[in-house]
């Protein structure tokens, strides 16, 4: 899988064991160039970053790859929640009816300018019976489905596909970054009871709402940790490199009582370190620059959730992840602005991943592995059902095994 981020490009090569366990055997990551806020802005630079990450992962795995799962998470990615209805073709609902209803939903949303990334069936209705998870095999006439469809601009998809193709790779599937991060960081209970996952990256902050175990909404704020760094560089008259270092070492979004006494050395643009200490500034100056930007991010998220009518569904719980979530004070500001219970989320453990690539910045990368795993297992299951229908009783047993073991 390939996570093309605004700060880094990460490539993980993994094998799925027969026991259903993911084993990573190739890791490559690289500072990214030519990518801003989830969009490719310089295809040659972007290619160079992708090739370097893929090459490192291939070398480590001792293997070459052809197909990759790639994330998508720039502005222009939009959630649509729609309801579709159709008449059941036979006496009972078949796989074919489910395919038809999904295709119907897809064609009502897809345009020449937008491609569909995901189409999640949230829940089905059959005549007057609501909240059916899987209506196959049930008798009825009118089948209704609530679908969550996520689209992205076709041009954005094509630019990423071309960039990856120029690196001699084929995009097997796209996955929305925040959804992937949710798969990596959330507990099943959180996904069931309602939770808002916020992935704070370098160029974008992406949001995914889950409830009833389903992804119901995604959105994007085109501001990330990189904007905090440039605010600092501007506000302190220092270089981006120094601003980034100061941010990660001393930065905080909330004030502490020792801030006014604590002094930090800020190398000024075009000057060396002042020998007389003239570059020393109180740490509180940094908080004053960082806090408004962080508040702005969470205020934008709050208003997006409100406008989409997702605030209630999203529950009382928020999980913050992504590289920029590691900034001191992030949780406090999120708690205050969103008025919810906030925790910091790290991705679940994966076999073969070193500590350095298992932190919050790698949530969406690790979530993509989880997604690929679920797709693979689900496809085997669906394909076998489609091509060789199982006797109904056996199907029930399989379902029971799946749910209980
Ligand atoms: N310890 C830390 N404290 C504060 N900020 C940090 C820390 N570590 C990383 N960051 C910030 O995290 C950001 C990068 O996060 P991440 O790696 O998740 O981004 P990305 O996936 O490359 O970008 P995007 O998802 O926006 O396309 C940078 O802005 C960096 O400054
Ligand atoms: Mg990211």
Coordinates of C-alpha atoms and ligand atoms in Angstrom, one line a residue:
X1 CA 0.0 0.0 0.0
X2 CA 1.0 3.5 -0.6
X3 CA 0.2 6.5 1.6
X4 CA 0.9 9.7 -0.4
X5 CA 0.9 12.4 2.2
X6 CA 1.8 16.1 2.2
X7 CA 4.7 15.4 4.5
X8 CA 5.8 11.9 3.8
X9 CA 5.2 9.1 1.3
X10 CA 5.0 5.6 3.0
X11 CA 5.0 2.3 1.2
X12 CA 4.4 -1.0 3.1
X13 CA 4.5 -4.4 1.5
X14 CA 2.6 -7.0 3.4
X15 CA 1.4 -10.6 3.1
X16 CA -1.8 -11.9 4.5
X17 CA -1.2 -15.2 6.4
X18 CA -3.6 -18.1 6.1
X19 CA -4.5 -17.3 9.7
X20 CA -5.7 -13.8 8.6
X21 CA -2.8 -12.0 10.2
X22 CA -1.0 -9.2 8.3
X23 CA 2.7 -9.6 8.1
X24 CA 4.7 -6.6 6.8
X25 CA 7.9 -7.5 5.1
X26 CA 8.8 -4.3 3.3
X27 CA 8.9 -0.7 4.6
X28 CA 9.9 2.5 2.8
X29 CA 9.2 6.1 3.7
X30 CA 10.4 9.3 2.3
X31 CA 9.8 13.0 2.8
X32 CA 7.3 13.9 0.2
X33 CA 7.7 16.6 -2.5
X34 CA 5.3 17.9 -5.0
X35 CA 2.2 17.1 -2.9
X36 CA 0.2 19.7 -1.1
X37 CA -2.9 19.2 1.0
X38 CA -3.6 15.8 -0.6
X39 CA -3.2 17.1 -4.2
X40 CA -0.3 16.5 -6.6
X41 CA 1.1 19.9 -7.5
X42 CA 4.3 18.8 -9.1
X43 CA 4.1 15.4 -10.8
X44 CA 7.9 14.9 -11.4
X45 CA 8.7 15.6 -7.7
X46 CA 5.8 13.5 -6.5
X47 CA 7.0 10.6 -8.7
X48 CA 10.5 10.9 -7.3
X49 CA 9.2 10.6 -3.7
X50 CA 6.9 7.7 -4.6
X51 CA 9.7 5.8 -6.4
X52 CA 12.1 6.2 -3.5
X53 CA 9.6 4.9 -1.0
X54 CA 8.5 2.0 -3.1
X55 CA 12.1 1.1 -4.0
X56 CA 13.1 1.0 -0.3
X57 CA 10.1 -1.2 0.5
X58 CA 10.8 -3.6 -2.4
X59 CA 14.5 -3.9 -1.4
X60 CA 13.6 -4.8 2.1
X61 CA 10.9 -7.3 1.0
X62 CA 13.2 -8.7 -1.7
X63 CA 10.2 -8.6 -3.9
X64 CA 8.7 -6.3 -6.5
X65 CA 5.1 -5.1 -6.5
X66 CA 2.7 -4.2 -9.3
X67 CA -0.6 -3.4 -7.6
X68 CA -1.0 -0.9 -4.8
X69 CA -3.8 0.4 -2.6
X70 CA -3.5 4.2 -2.6
X71 CA -5.0 6.8 -0.2
X72 CA -7.0 9.8 -1.2
X73 CA -7.6 12.7 1.1
X74 CA -7.5 16.2 -0.4
X75 CA -10.1 18.8 -0.6
X76 CA -12.8 17.8 -3.1
X77 CA -13.5 14.5 -1.5
X78 CA -17.2 14.6 -0.6
X79 CA -19.6 12.4 1.3
X80 CA -23.1 11.7 0.0
X81 CA -25.8 10.0 2.1
X82 CA -28.6 8.8 -0.2
X83 CA -31.6 6.4 -0.1
X84 CA -32.4 4.1 -3.0
X85 CA -35.4 1.9 -3.5
X86 CA -36.2 -0.8 -6.0
X87 CA -38.6 -3.7 -6.5
X88 CA -37.1 -7.1 -5.6
X89 CA -36.6 -9.2 -8.8
X90 CA -37.7 -12.6 -7.4
X91 CA -39.5 -13.8 -4.3
X92 CA -36.5 -13.3 -2.1
X93 CA -33.7 -10.7 -2.1
X94 CA -30.7 -12.0 -4.0
X95 CA -27.1 -10.9 -4.4
X96 CA -28.2 -9.5 -7.7
X97 CA -30.7 -7.2 -6.0
X98 CA -28.0 -5.9 -3.8
X99 CA -25.7 -5.2 -6.7
X100 CA -28.6 -3.5 -8.6
X101 CA -29.4 -1.2 -5.6
X102 CA -25.7 -0.2 -5.2
X103 CA -25.4 0.4 -9.0
X104 CA -28.5 2.5 -8.9
X105 CA -27.1 4.6 -6.0
X106 CA -23.7 4.9 -7.8
X107 CA -25.3 6.1 -11.1
X108 CA -27.4 8.7 -9.3
X109 CA -24.2 10.3 -7.8
X110 CA -21.4 9.7 -10.4
X111 CA -20.8 12.6 -12.8
X112 CA -18.2 13.3 -15.5
X113 CA -16.3 15.4 -12.9
X114 CA -16.5 13.1 -9.9
X115 CA -15.5 9.5 -9.4
X116 CA -16.8 7.2 -6.7
X117 CA -14.2 6.0 -4.2
X118 CA -16.4 4.1 -1.8
X119 CA -20.1 3.0 -1.7
X120 CA -21.0 1.7 1.8
X121 CA -24.4 0.2 2.3
X122 CA -25.3 1.5 5.8
X123 CA -28.6 -0.3 6.2
X124 CA -31.4 -1.9 4.3
X125 CA -35.2 -1.8 4.5
X126 CA -37.6 -4.5 3.2
X127 CA -41.2 -3.3 2.9
X128 CA -42.0 -2.1 6.4
X129 CA -39.1 -3.8 8.2
X130 CA -36.2 -1.4 9.0
X131 CA -32.6 -1.7 10.0
X132 CA -31.8 -4.9 8.2
X133 CA -28.0 -5.6 7.9
X134 CA -28.2 -8.3 5.2
X135 CA -31.5 -8.8 3.5
X136 CA -30.3 -11.6 1.2
X137 CA -32.7 -14.6 1.3
X138 CA -35.5 -12.6 2.9
X139 CA -39.0 -12.4 1.2
X140 CA -40.3 -9.0 0.3
X141 CA -41.2 -6.6 -2.5
X142 CA -39.7 -3.2 -1.9
X143 CA -36.0 -3.1 -1.1
X144 CA -34.6 0.2 0.2
X145 CA -31.0 1.0 1.1
X146 CA -29.2 3.9 2.8
X147 CA -25.9 4.3 1.1
X148 CA -22.9 6.4 2.1
X149 CA -21.0 7.2 -1.1
X150 CA -17.7 9.1 -1.2
X151 CA -16.6 10.8 -4.3
X152 CA -13.4 12.6 -5.4
X153 CA -12.7 14.9 -8.4
X154 CA -11.8 12.8 -11.5
X155 CA -8.9 15.1 -12.2
X156 CA -7.4 14.5 -8.8
X157 CA -7.9 10.7 -9.2
X158 CA -6.3 10.8 -12.7
X159 CA -3.3 12.8 -11.5
X160 CA -2.6 10.3 -8.7
X161 CA -3.2 7.3 -11.0
X162 CA -0.8 8.8 -13.6
X163 CA 1.8 9.5 -11.0
X164 CA 1.6 6.0 -9.7
X165 CA 1.6 4.6 -13.3
X166 CA 4.7 6.5 -14.1
X167 CA 6.3 4.6 -11.3
X168 CA 5.3 1.4 -13.0
X169 CA 2.6 0.6 -10.5
X170 CA -1.1 0.0 -10.9
X171 CA -3.7 1.5 -8.5
X172 CA -5.7 -1.6 -7.3
X173 CA -8.0 0.5 -5.2
X174 CA -8.3 3.9 -3.6
X175 CA -9.2 4.4 0.0
X176 CA -10.2 7.6 1.8
X177 CA -7.4 8.5 4.3
X178 CA -9.6 9.2 7.3
X179 CA -11.6 6.0 6.9
X180 CA -8.3 4.1 6.8
X181 CA -7.1 5.8 9.9
X182 CA -10.4 4.8 11.6
X183 CA -9.8 1.2 10.7
X184 CA -6.3 1.5 12.2
X185 CA -7.1 3.3 15.5
X186 CA -10.6 2.8 16.6
X187 CA -11.9 0.1 19.0
X188 CA -15.0 -1.8 17.8
X189 CA -17.1 -0.3 20.7
X190 CA -16.2 3.2 19.6
X191 CA -17.2 2.4 16.0
X192 CA -20.5 1.0 17.2
X193 CA -21.5 3.7 19.7
X194 CA -20.5 6.7 17.6
X195 CA -17.1 8.4 17.2
X196 CA -15.4 11.1 15.2
X197 CA -11.9 10.2 14.0
X198 CA -9.7 13.2 13.2
X199 CA -6.4 12.5 11.3
X200 CA -4.2 15.6 11.6
X201 CA -1.6 15.5 8.9
X202 CA 0.9 18.0 7.5
X203 CA -1.3 19.5 4.8
X204 CA -4.9 18.4 5.7
X205 CA -7.0 17.4 8.6
X206 CA -9.4 14.7 7.6
X207 CA -12.5 13.6 9.5
X208 CA -14.5 10.3 9.5
X209 CA -17.7 9.6 11.5
X210 CA -18.5 6.1 12.5
X211 CA -21.6 4.7 14.1
X212 CA -23.2 1.2 14.2
X213 CA -19.8 -0.1 13.0
X214 CA -20.2 1.8 9.7
X215 CA -18.5 4.9 8.2
X216 CA -21.3 7.5 7.8
X217 CA -19.5 10.7 6.9
X218 CA -16.1 12.0 5.9
X219 CA -14.8 15.6 5.4
X220 CA -11.6 17.5 5.0
X221 CA -10.2 20.7 6.4
X222 CA -7.3 21.9 4.1
X223 CA -5.1 22.9 7.1
X224 CA -2.6 20.7 8.9
X225 CA 0.6 20.8 11.0
X226 CA 2.5 22.3 8.1
X227 CA 0.4 25.5 8.5
X228 CA 1.3 25.6 12.2
X229 CA 5.0 25.5 11.2
X230 CA 4.7 28.2 8.6
X231 CA 2.8 30.4 11.1
X232 CA 5.7 29.9 13.5
X233 CA 8.3 30.7 10.8
X234 CA 6.5 33.9 9.9
X235 CA 5.7 34.9 13.5
X236 CA 9.2 34.2 14.8
X237 CA 11.1 35.3 11.7
X238 CA 12.9 32.0 11.4
X239 CA 13.3 29.4 8.7
X240 CA 10.8 26.6 8.1
X241 CA 13.4 24.1 9.2
X242 CA 14.0 25.8 12.5
X243 CA 10.3 26.5 13.0
X244 CA 9.6 22.7 12.5
X245 CA 12.2 21.8 15.1
X246 CA 11.0 24.4 17.6
X247 CA 7.4 23.2 17.1
X248 CA 8.2 19.5 17.8
X249 CA 10.6 20.2 20.6
X250 CA 9.0 23.1 22.5
X251 CA 5.6 23.7 20.8
X252 CA 2.3 23.6 22.6
X253 CA -1.2 24.7 21.9
X254 CA -1.9 25.5 25.5
X255 CA 0.0 27.7 28.0
X256 CA 1.6 26.3 31.1
X257 CA 2.6 28.3 34.1
X258 CA 6.3 28.1 33.3
X259 CA 6.0 29.4 29.8
X260 CA 6.9 33.0 30.6
X261 CA 10.1 32.0 32.4
X262 CA 11.1 29.3 29.8
X263 CA 13.2 30.9 27.1
X264 CA 13.8 29.4 23.7
X265 CA 16.6 30.2 21.2
X266 CA 15.1 31.2 17.9
X267 CA 17.7 31.6 15.1
X268 CA 16.6 34.6 13.0
X269 CA 16.3 34.4 9.3
X270 CA 19.7 35.3 7.7
X271 CA 21.4 35.6 11.1
X272 CA 23.5 33.2 13.1
X273 CA 22.6 32.4 16.7
X274 CA 23.0 35.6 18.7
X275 CA 26.0 35.3 21.0
X276 CA 24.5 37.9 23.3
X277 CA 21.3 35.9 23.6
X278 CA 19.4 38.4 21.4
X279 CA 17.5 35.5 19.8
X280 CA 16.1 34.3 23.1
X281 CA 12.3 34.5 23.3
X282 CA 9.8 33.4 25.9
X283 CA 8.1 30.1 25.1
X284 CA 4.7 31.7 25.6
X285 CA 5.1 33.5 22.2
X286 CA 4.9 30.1 20.5
X287 CA 1.7 29.2 22.3
X288 CA 0.2 32.5 21.1
X289 CA 1.0 31.7 17.5
X290 CA 0.1 28.0 17.6
X291 CA -3.2 28.1 19.6
X292 CA -5.3 30.3 17.1
X293 CA -4.4 28.0 14.2
X294 CA -5.3 24.8 16.1
X295 CA -8.5 26.4 17.3
X296 CA -9.3 27.3 13.7
X297 CA -8.9 23.7 12.6
X298 CA -11.3 22.3 15.3
X299 CA -13.8 25.2 14.8
X300 CA -14.0 24.3 11.1
X301 CA -14.5 20.6 12.0
X302 CA -17.2 21.5 14.5
X303 CA -19.1 23.6 11.9
X304 CA -18.7 20.9 9.2
X305 CA -20.2 18.3 11.5
X306 CA -23.1 20.7 12.4
X307 CA -23.8 21.6 8.8
X308 CA -23.9 17.9 7.8
X309 CA -26.2 17.1 10.7
X310 CA -23.6 14.7 12.0
X311 CA -22.9 16.2 15.3
X312 CA -25.4 14.0 17.2
X313 CA -24.7 10.8 15.3
X314 CA -20.9 11.4 15.8
X315 CA -21.4 10.7 19.5
X316 CA -19.6 12.1 22.4
X317 CA -16.2 10.6 21.5
X318 CA -13.4 11.9 19.4
X319 CA -10.1 10.2 18.5
X320 CA -7.2 12.3 17.3
X321 CA -4.4 10.8 15.3
X322 CA -2.0 11.7 12.5
X323 CA 1.5 13.3 12.9
X324 CA 0.2 16.7 14.0
X325 CA -2.0 15.2 16.7
X326 CA 1.2 14.7 18.7
X327 CA 1.6 18.5 19.4
X328 CA 1.3 19.2 23.1
X329 CA -2.1 20.5 24.1
X330 CA -4.0 19.2 21.0
X331 CA -6.3 17.1 23.1
X332 CA -7.2 20.0 25.4
X333 CA -8.1 22.4 22.6
X334 CA -10.1 19.7 20.8
X335 CA -12.0 18.9 24.0
X336 CA -12.9 22.6 24.6
X337 CA -13.8 23.5 21.0
X338 CA -15.7 20.3 20.1
X339 CA -17.2 19.8 23.5
X340 CA -16.6 16.1 23.4
X341 CA -14.5 13.5 25.1
X342 CA -11.2 13.3 23.3
X343 CA -8.4 10.7 23.3
X344 CA -5.2 10.4 21.3
X345 CA -5.2 7.4 18.9
X346 CA -2.3 5.3 17.8
X347 CA -2.7 2.5 15.2
X348 CA -3.1 -1.1 16.4
X349 CA 0.0 -3.2 16.3
X350 CA 0.9 -5.0 13.0
X351 CA 3.4 -7.8 12.7
X352 CA 6.7 -6.7 11.2
X353 CA 6.3 -2.9 11.7
X354 CA 9.2 -1.2 13.5
X355 CA 8.3 1.3 16.3
X356 CA 9.4 4.2 14.1
X357 CA 6.6 3.5 11.6
X358 CA 4.0 2.5 14.1
X359 CA 3.1 5.9 15.5
X360 CA 0.2 8.3 14.9
X361 CA 1.7 9.6 11.6
X362 CA 1.2 6.0 10.2
X363 CA -2.4 5.5 11.0
X364 CA -3.7 5.8 7.5
X365 CA -0.9 3.7 6.1
X366 CA -1.7 0.9 8.6
X367 CA -5.4 1.3 8.1
X368 CA -4.9 0.7 4.4
X369 CA -3.3 -2.7 5.2
X370 CA -6.4 -3.5 7.4
X371 CA -8.7 -2.4 4.6
X372 CA -6.8 -4.6 2.0
X373 CA -7.1 -7.5 4.4
X374 CA -10.9 -7.0 4.9
X375 CA -11.5 -6.6 1.2
X376 CA -9.5 -9.7 0.4
X377 CA -11.4 -11.8 3.0
X378 CA -14.8 -10.4 2.1
X379 CA -14.1 -10.9 -1.7
X380 CA -13.4 -14.5 -1.2
X381 CA -16.6 -14.8 0.8
X382 CA -18.7 -12.9 -1.7
X383 CA -17.2 -14.5 -4.8
X384 CA -17.8 -18.0 -3.5
X385 CA -21.4 -17.1 -2.7
X386 CA -21.9 -15.6 -6.1
X387 CA -20.4 -18.3 -8.3
X388 CA -21.4 -21.3 -6.3
X389 CA -24.5 -20.7 -4.1
X390 CA -24.2 -22.5 -0.8
X391 CA -27.2 -24.4 0.6
X392 CA -28.9 -21.9 2.9
X393 CA -28.4 -23.8 6.1
X394 CA -24.6 -23.9 5.5
X395 CA -24.6 -20.2 4.8
X396 CA -26.1 -19.6 8.2
X397 CA -23.5 -21.8 9.9
X398 CA -20.7 -19.9 8.1
X399 CA -22.2 -16.7 9.3
X400 CA -22.5 -18.0 12.8
X401 CA -18.8 -19.1 12.7
X402 CA -17.8 -15.7 11.3
X403 CA -19.6 -13.9 14.1
X404 CA -18.6 -16.0 17.0
X405 CA -15.0 -17.2 16.4
Ligands
LIG1 N1 6.1 15.3 17.8 C1 5.4 16.1 17.0 N2 4.8 17.2 17.6 C2 4.1 18.0 16.8 N3 3.9 17.9 15.5 C3 4.4 16.8 14.9 C4 5.2 15.8 15.6 N4 5.6 14.9 14.8 C5 5.1 15.2 13.5 N5 4.4 16.4 13.6 C6 3.7 17.1 12.5 O1 2.9 16.2 11.8 C7 2.8 16.6 10.5 C8 2.9 15.4 9.6 O2 1.9 14.5 9.9 P1 1.6 13.2 8.9 O3 2.9 12.5 8.7 O4 0.5 12.5 9.5 O5 1.2 14.0 7.6 P2 1.0 13.4 6.1 O6 0.2 12.1 6.2 O7 2.3 13.3 5.4 O8 0.2 14.6 5.5 P3 -1.3 14.7 5.0 O9 -2.1 13.6 5.7 O10 -1.7 16.0 5.5 O11 -1.3 14.6 3.5 C9 3.8 17.7 10.2 O12 3.2 18.9 10.2 C10 4.7 17.6 11.5 O13 5.2 18.8 11.9
LIG2 MG1 -1.8 11.6 6.2

